[in-house]
Structure formats: structure tokens, C-alpha cells
Amino acid sequence: MTIAGARPNFMKVASISEAVKSHNNSGVDPYIEHILVHTGQHYDEKMSQCFFKELGIPVPDINLEVGSGSHALQTAEIMKRFEPVLLDEQPDVLIVVGDVNSTVACTLVASKIIYPHTGAGNGRVRPVIVHVEAGLRSFDRDMPEEINRILTDALSDILFLTEEDAVKNLRSEGVASEKMVMVGNVMIDTLLRHLSMAKKSDVRNRFKIPSSYSLVTMHRPSNVDTRDALTPLIECLVEISKSIPLVFPVHPRTRNALEHFELLAALEQNSKIQLLDPLPYLDFLNLIASATMVLTDSGGIQEETTALQVPCITMRENTERPVTVALGTNYLTGTDPAKILSTARKILAGQGKKGEIPPYWDGKAGERIVKALIERLVAS
Ligand code: UD1
């Protein structure tokens, strides 16, 4: 059973689901019955359904339809609705991905469940919990995702890793090496699988996007939820837009904040900054691949720009994905407008990093996950 909840989960689940399908098609034993649960943490067509359609992810077998809420409300609601599903289905393995509230909520339920003795579950009293994208740490406990990462890793039985720093992080938390398997990056599997299709998207014609532009995304609560944080970042974007037009697909959280702090109207009137609704996967991938530079506070986009060797400015004080800075094209500038601006100028002057692709980011992480699970669980 695999859990998907929020937008960045869908690209990761697509790779796992594809790898399970191709294992089953190969005819090699065992046949894997794969149940997909959508928690409904993200629910808008543009934040959820469109990804399933484009990425060919099967329609979820179960949708918990939890919707939005405070962290406590959302997490509790997922837990409440997930427990009966787990008791009913009794999967042998529960796969959770990434670091969103759905990830930790389902992990917590699974770690305490006791299956009734109905003969299902292969005699296990609870599922083997598998965390994909384990071991990442920003060392910033004010970030909700950091709490989700620490708890999910602590409760998981098998930890699939995307980069070497994760090994160091988990070891320092006392995690046994036997639990860790370096498999690479499932989000990059999906990127590589869809890149040629994405390049054919007509998104730039459709939105009349100029040939040279920078792409912006921003949705971290620490950047958008207060006026004091959001205003200087928006002023900084306005400054950068004087050198290069900006394309900015706006996350619902950010749109709400811009409206609330009365920053939206001025942005809408700025001819150098093009605000769009959240975009489907292929359109967005097309825009990253063709951008001169990307400015973001996302986790996944730091990885996608590194994989595509497009310079990226991460407007955060820390990153849980340091390989994108050490090897890739990412610059961690913090949120100081002067630093963001000077880095942008350097990149626009053609002095941006070219970067290298991190080890194992080769499109085969999903395949390695399925292989490792069969080796570990079927033989045992
Ligand atoms: C969540 C994840 C974050 C991830 C991000 C990607 C957690 C703690 N955070 O943050 O790690 O980077 O998803 O988007 O799990 N909303 C809609 N429609 C939707 C979904 C959300 O309008 O389909 C609006 C609601 O007003 C909601 C707000 O966006 O309250 C925030 O959504 P939520 O899922 O709570 O957090 P994200 O900021 O999306």
C-alpha cells in the first residue's frame, strides 16, 4: 500500500507505481498487489487530479478526502480516516514518500496498528513501514516538514535514500545501517521519464511567455504567511524582473497570503511578472527546462533544477537537500534580498553553476526500491 497526499508526492508515487507495474508485467514472482491511498490533503484539480492523469498514476483505490486544516487537525483527520482502511486492507508493506503531513500521519497509524487475526497480512501484526526519500534534514525544527521527516524515519523499518548526506544524518540519530538503502531519487525517475513529452508542451505559446525568462515558485509558510517575510521577497522579485521577465505560478497558500497582505493587485499590474495558476506537471517541467534561472523555496524544485542543470536560487536559510548545492546548480541564498539579487545578477551574467548530476539520479530508483523490497521481504 502506498500513500499519496500532497502535490510533491504524486511524482514520487508515479515512479513507484510504474516500477511495480513493470515488475508484475515481467512475470517474475511474486505478483505485487499494489493499493494506492490518496489522503486528499491536496484536492484541487490543479493541485491533485491533473497529476494523476498526466503521470498515468492509477486512480487511487481509496480517497480519505481530508482536505485542508491546521497541522493538528489535518494530521489527526488523516489518522482517524486511515486506521480503518489499514485494518481492512492489512497490507504487508506500507510505503510513504517525502515529508508532508500525510506521510507522518499514516506512518504513525501503521506503527501502532495490530491486525486482527483474519488470515490476511501474512501473519504480520502490522505492515513493514517503508520511507522513500528518508534521512533528509534541514536541521530547522520550525519547519513542519522537518518534524515529519524525523518522526517518519524514526518509525520506519526500511529507509530508501536519495543522497549520501542522508546516511550521515541517520547514523547520527542512531539508525542502524541495515535499515538504509541508497536507491536514488524517485522524483527524478518521473522527470526523466516525462522530459521529452514535457518539451513538446505548448505552455510557452499558450501563456505568451518570452524566450528568456526566470521561473518563480514560493509557498513555504516561513516565507509567505507573514507580511514581514513576504513583502521584502516580493520587492526583491520586482527588482529582478527589471532585468528578466518572471513567470510565477502561484500556490493557493501564497495567493491567499498575497491577497490578505494586499500585495496581489500591484503584482497583477506588473507587466514584467506573469502570475499563473498552479500548473500541471508537463507544463511546469517545460518551464523549468527552458528557464534561464529558477527562484524557489520548494524542496523538489531544487532537485529538478539540478537534474536539468538549470541554475536555481533557493530563498531559504537552509536546505535538506545539500547535494543540490554541493554538486548541483543550486544556490542557497537565504531570504536576504541583497543576497538573492546579487546571486541572480551573477547567474544572469552567465556565471551560474553548470553542476553535476548526483549519483543514482539515473531514472532507476523505483526499480531499485521494488528489487530491494522483494529481496528483503519475500526471502525473509
Ligand atoms: C504542503 C506540504 C509541503 C509541500 C506543499 C506542496 C505539509 C506540512 N506541507 O504544504 O511540504 O511542499 O504541500 O504544495 O504537509 N489549498 C488549496 N487547494 C489544495 C490544497 C491546498 O486551496 O488542493 C490551500 C488551502 O488554503 C490550504 C493551503 O493551501 O489551507 C495550504 O495547504 P496545505 O496542504 O495545508 O499545505 P501546503 O502549503 O500546500
XYZ file of C-alpha atoms and ligand atoms in Angstrom:
419
model
C 0.000 0.000 0.000
C 1.355 3.398 -0.995
C 0.244 6.758 0.387
C -0.087 9.922 -1.677
C -1.352 13.134 -0.163
C 0.069 16.363 -1.461
C 1.356 17.638 -4.794
C 5.043 16.703 -4.437
C 4.048 13.125 -3.510
C 2.412 12.423 -6.836
C 5.609 12.467 -8.945
C 7.242 10.129 -6.415
C 4.323 7.716 -6.290
C 4.210 7.675 -10.117
C 7.693 6.149 -10.218
C 6.890 3.505 -7.588
C 3.642 2.579 -9.248
C 5.367 2.290 -12.635
C 8.113 0.087 -11.142
C 5.554 -2.230 -9.521
C 3.648 -2.452 -12.798
C 6.747 -3.330 -14.780
C 7.781 -5.931 -12.185
C 4.332 -7.541 -12.454
C 4.469 -7.433 -16.259
C 7.842 -9.204 -16.188
C 6.111 -12.297 -14.820
C 8.794 -12.718 -12.142
C 7.413 -13.827 -8.762
C 5.940 -12.527 -6.557
C 2.992 -10.711 -8.106
C 2.628 -7.483 -6.132
C -0.855 -6.280 -5.325
C -0.500 -2.506 -5.047
C -3.119 -0.431 -3.254
C -2.971 3.340 -3.657
C -4.422 5.575 -0.953
C -4.892 9.316 -1.536
C -5.387 11.171 1.724
C -6.918 14.188 -0.041
C -4.515 16.622 1.678
C -4.385 18.332 -1.716
C -7.667 18.177 -3.562
C -7.998 20.927 -6.213
C -7.919 19.714 -9.830
C -4.771 21.821 -10.330
C -3.067 20.565 -7.142
C -4.012 16.903 -7.463
C -6.144 15.213 -10.161
C -4.246 16.661 -13.126
C -1.045 14.932 -11.919
C -2.727 11.532 -11.805
C -3.949 11.951 -15.365
C -0.657 13.191 -16.808
C 1.630 10.807 -14.957
C -0.550 7.780 -15.603
C -0.912 7.064 -11.874
C -3.801 4.651 -11.313
C -6.919 6.203 -9.813
C -6.477 5.812 -6.044
C -8.227 2.754 -4.651
C -9.174 4.783 -1.599
C -9.505 8.550 -1.092
C -9.701 9.759 2.502
C -10.800 13.252 1.374
C -9.365 15.018 4.412
C -8.859 18.475 2.835
C -7.123 21.425 4.486
C -6.828 22.404 8.131
C -4.326 23.298 10.816
C -1.447 20.836 11.220
C -3.098 19.151 14.195
C -6.491 18.964 12.524
C -5.201 17.704 9.211
C -2.840 15.140 10.760
C -5.489 13.882 13.175
C -8.126 13.639 10.466
C -5.811 11.594 8.232
C -5.020 9.289 11.153
C -8.683 8.838 12.048
C -9.674 8.025 8.488
C -6.619 5.883 7.698
C -6.834 3.480 10.658
C -9.969 1.615 9.465
C -8.521 1.410 5.932
C -5.363 -0.202 7.241
C -7.337 -2.649 9.389
C -9.500 -3.523 6.453
C -6.763 -3.986 3.853
C -3.981 -5.285 6.116
C -1.157 -4.685 3.627
C 2.212 -6.390 4.168
C 4.049 -3.209 3.327
C 3.186 0.468 3.736
C 5.167 2.868 1.538
C 5.203 6.552 2.469
C 7.065 9.206 0.492
C 8.530 12.627 1.242
C 7.781 14.784 4.245
C 4.217 16.063 4.150
C 1.579 15.711 6.865
C 0.082 12.675 5.108
C 3.463 10.920 5.328
C 3.817 11.194 9.089
C 0.125 10.683 9.851
C -0.082 7.326 8.047
C 3.277 6.214 9.449
C 2.126 6.886 12.981
C -1.073 4.896 12.475
C 0.763 1.952 10.907
C 3.412 1.822 13.616
C 0.806 1.184 16.346
C -1.727 -0.912 14.486
C -2.372 -4.533 15.431
C -4.010 -6.531 12.671
C -6.829 -8.774 13.855
C -6.186 -12.452 13.083
C -8.221 -12.767 9.932
C -5.579 -14.614 7.988
C -4.632 -11.533 5.987
C -1.308 -9.735 6.353
C 0.824 -12.922 6.073
C 0.808 -13.339 9.829
C 2.256 -9.885 10.395
C 0.644 -7.812 13.117
C 1.478 -4.579 11.327
C 2.863 -3.572 7.954
C 6.558 -3.134 7.267
C 6.873 0.648 7.041
C 8.989 1.918 4.188
C 10.033 5.562 3.856
C 11.072 6.728 0.421
C 13.276 9.871 0.486
C 14.445 9.199 4.041
C 17.214 10.873 6.017
C 16.926 14.406 4.651
C 17.384 17.039 7.348
C 17.230 20.839 7.256
C 18.070 20.975 11.000
C 15.309 23.566 11.288
C 12.607 22.324 13.618
C 10.452 25.363 12.888
C 9.812 23.764 9.532
C 6.815 21.402 9.760
C 8.381 19.062 7.194
C 11.457 18.604 9.422
C 9.250 17.256 12.216
C 7.544 14.987 9.687
C 10.921 13.691 8.423
C 12.352 12.947 11.872
C 9.241 11.125 13.082
C 8.689 9.177 9.878
C 12.294 7.983 9.791
C 12.231 7.027 13.464
C 9.167 4.838 12.928
C 10.080 3.276 9.582
C 11.555 -0.201 9.123
C 13.229 0.404 5.762
C 14.704 3.736 4.685
C 15.289 4.424 1.000
C 17.781 7.242 0.457
C 18.309 9.798 -2.304
C 21.700 11.227 -1.330
C 24.788 10.462 0.770
C 24.142 13.149 3.407
C 21.120 11.130 4.478
C 23.384 8.303 5.657
C 25.313 10.703 7.874
C 22.120 12.241 9.262
C 20.516 8.913 10.088
C 23.699 7.493 11.632
C 23.934 10.485 13.937
C 20.374 9.709 15.085
C 21.443 6.161 15.899
C 19.696 4.464 12.976
C 21.118 1.034 12.108
C 22.867 0.847 8.727
C 20.861 -2.300 7.842
C 17.730 -0.189 7.592
C 19.184 2.118 4.929
C 19.311 1.509 1.195
C 20.676 4.073 -1.260
C 18.345 3.923 -4.259
C 18.431 7.398 -5.809
C 15.599 9.765 -6.453
C 12.096 8.699 -7.499
C 11.137 12.295 -8.340
C 13.962 12.349 -10.873
C 12.775 8.990 -12.277
C 9.498 10.676 -13.160
C 11.248 13.756 -14.527
C 13.451 11.697 -16.860
C 10.524 9.570 -17.985
C 8.438 12.618 -18.921
C 11.040 15.099 -20.141
C 10.663 14.555 -23.877
C 6.881 14.787 -23.557
C 7.218 17.928 -21.421
C 9.418 19.568 -24.026
C 6.534 19.240 -26.510
C 4.126 21.163 -24.251
C 2.799 24.366 -25.839
C 2.724 26.114 -22.447
C 5.058 28.931 -23.520
C 2.903 29.764 -26.558
C -0.315 29.397 -24.603
C 0.768 31.913 -21.975
C 2.831 34.048 -24.388
C 5.954 33.562 -22.311
C 9.024 35.348 -23.719
C 12.001 33.294 -24.910
C 14.152 34.394 -21.985
C 12.545 34.328 -18.521
C 13.047 33.195 -14.951
C 10.624 30.923 -13.154
C 9.467 31.637 -9.591
C 7.691 29.474 -7.011
C 7.133 30.274 -3.366
C 4.899 28.641 -0.761
C 6.880 27.945 2.441
C 4.879 29.178 5.453
C 8.030 30.943 6.752
C 8.175 32.992 3.517
C 4.523 33.651 2.784
C 2.486 33.503 5.972
C 3.588 36.855 7.426
C 3.644 40.312 5.891
C 7.175 40.898 7.210
C 8.546 37.875 5.417
C 6.570 38.133 2.198
C 6.888 41.866 1.420
C 10.706 42.050 1.024
C 10.705 38.878 -1.072
C 8.082 40.316 -3.415
C 10.029 43.609 -3.615
C 13.119 41.592 -4.484
C 11.262 39.763 -7.273
C 10.074 43.117 -8.648
C 13.712 44.262 -8.706
C 14.875 41.109 -10.527
C 12.020 41.473 -13.039
C 13.651 44.718 -14.220
C 16.470 42.514 -15.617
C 14.494 39.467 -16.771
C 10.740 38.779 -17.017
C 9.412 36.467 -14.313
C 6.843 33.687 -14.651
C 5.231 32.863 -11.312
C 2.710 30.017 -10.936
C 1.107 30.880 -7.601
C 0.418 28.200 -4.945
C -3.023 28.587 -3.247
C -1.353 29.306 0.117
C 0.665 32.117 -1.495
C -2.293 33.567 -3.402
C -4.280 33.719 -0.151
C -1.349 35.473 1.564
C -0.773 37.961 -1.277
C -4.439 38.869 -1.188
C -4.541 39.117 2.585
C -1.490 41.400 2.745
C -2.807 43.472 -0.203
C 0.200 42.683 -2.383
C -1.660 40.919 -5.167
C -3.118 43.869 -7.118
C 0.293 45.523 -7.684
C 1.802 42.233 -8.832
C -1.087 41.629 -11.236
C -0.442 45.022 -12.801
C 3.305 44.455 -13.180
C 3.874 43.641 -16.858
C 7.254 42.017 -16.096
C 5.791 39.464 -13.692
C 3.345 36.962 -15.091
C 1.183 35.318 -12.425
C -0.294 31.945 -13.339
C -2.404 29.360 -11.540
C -0.599 26.205 -10.354
C 0.450 24.322 -13.481
C 0.155 20.688 -14.478
C 3.354 18.632 -14.331
C 4.362 18.622 -18.006
C 3.812 22.373 -18.429
C 5.787 23.117 -15.299
C 8.630 20.800 -16.294
C 8.748 22.522 -19.682
C 9.062 25.881 -17.924
C 11.886 24.713 -15.643
C 13.795 23.135 -18.521
C 13.699 26.315 -20.630
C 14.203 28.873 -17.843
C 17.336 30.998 -17.585
C 17.079 30.720 -13.809
C 14.622 29.420 -11.191
C 13.879 31.131 -7.859
C 12.116 28.907 -5.345
C 11.608 27.818 -1.754
C 10.467 24.319 -2.758
C 12.366 21.151 -1.868
C 11.634 19.162 -5.017
C 12.412 22.010 -7.404
C 15.954 22.249 -6.010
C 16.355 18.647 -7.183
C 14.616 19.094 -10.524
C 16.791 22.099 -11.455
C 19.907 20.141 -10.500
C 18.776 17.227 -12.681
C 18.119 19.627 -15.579
C 21.271 21.686 -14.898
C 19.301 24.928 -14.674
C 20.631 27.484 -12.132
C 18.417 27.700 -9.057
C 18.220 30.235 -6.225
C 16.717 28.771 -3.065
C 15.162 31.517 -0.980
C 15.555 29.716 2.344
C 18.071 29.745 5.179
C 18.682 26.001 4.953
C 18.188 23.044 2.693
C 17.552 19.402 3.490
C 18.963 18.617 0.027
C 22.603 19.774 0.306
C 23.754 17.674 -2.655
C 21.946 20.147 -4.923
C 24.297 22.873 -3.644
C 27.459 20.774 -3.371
C 27.128 19.050 -6.743
C 24.157 20.615 -8.482
C 23.111 24.036 -9.742
C 21.533 25.278 -6.528
C 22.485 28.446 -4.592
C 21.214 28.677 -1.035
C 20.891 32.441 -0.621
C 18.652 32.719 2.420
C 15.883 35.284 2.275
C 18.055 38.409 2.362
C 17.014 40.396 -0.744
C 20.560 41.723 -1.275
C 21.960 38.180 -1.409
C 19.167 36.952 -3.701
C 19.699 39.910 -6.008
C 23.491 39.589 -6.213
C 23.233 35.847 -6.923
C 20.586 36.464 -9.587
C 22.849 39.051 -11.241
C 25.741 36.588 -11.246
C 23.592 33.901 -12.885
C 22.129 36.344 -15.417
C 25.669 37.415 -16.318
C 26.249 33.800 -17.398
C 28.314 32.878 -14.352
C 25.862 30.331 -12.922
C 26.969 26.828 -11.916
C 26.693 24.081 -14.522
C 26.569 21.388 -11.866
C 26.815 17.610 -11.943
C 24.078 15.003 -11.623
C 24.209 13.330 -8.169
C 24.967 9.594 -8.048
C 21.979 7.267 -8.626
C 19.780 10.042 -10.056
C 19.518 7.945 -13.182
C 15.828 7.162 -13.505
C 16.075 3.748 -11.838
C 15.253 4.488 -8.192
C 11.738 2.968 -8.411
C 13.159 -0.203 -9.901
C 15.785 -0.435 -7.120
C 13.062 0.032 -4.495
C 10.947 -2.840 -5.802
C 14.018 -5.078 -6.091
C 15.187 -4.275 -2.554
C 11.726 -4.873 -1.108
C 11.440 -8.278 -2.753
C 14.943 -9.250 -1.603
C 14.298 -8.165 1.957
C 10.704 -9.181 2.463
C 9.994 -12.148 0.295
C 13.130 -14.044 1.239
C 12.547 -13.404 4.953
C 2.088 21.060 1.729
C 3.264 20.387 2.453
C 4.584 20.943 1.925
C 4.659 20.840 0.419
C 3.440 21.521 -0.177
C 3.415 21.470 -1.676
C 2.884 19.773 4.809
C 3.206 20.130 6.203
N 3.235 20.683 3.887
O 2.103 22.449 2.045
O 5.649 20.200 2.477
O 5.840 21.469 -0.027
O 2.260 20.868 0.329
O 2.295 22.157 -2.169
O 2.356 18.711 4.564
N -5.047 24.560 -0.759
C -5.932 24.657 -1.787
N -6.117 23.568 -2.592
C -5.465 22.401 -2.414
C -4.551 22.315 -1.352
C -4.346 23.393 -0.537
O -6.539 25.693 -1.998
O -5.673 21.448 -3.189
C -4.808 25.739 0.097
C -5.653 25.744 1.353
O -5.976 27.058 1.633
C -4.698 25.222 2.393
C -3.372 25.776 1.915
O -3.458 25.748 0.506
O -5.042 25.619 3.672
C -2.180 25.010 2.360
O -2.317 23.613 2.036
P -1.595 22.509 2.972
O -1.768 21.169 2.380
O -2.017 22.709 4.380
O -0.082 22.938 2.921
P 0.871 23.378 1.727
O 1.300 24.776 1.946
O 0.289 23.040 0.388
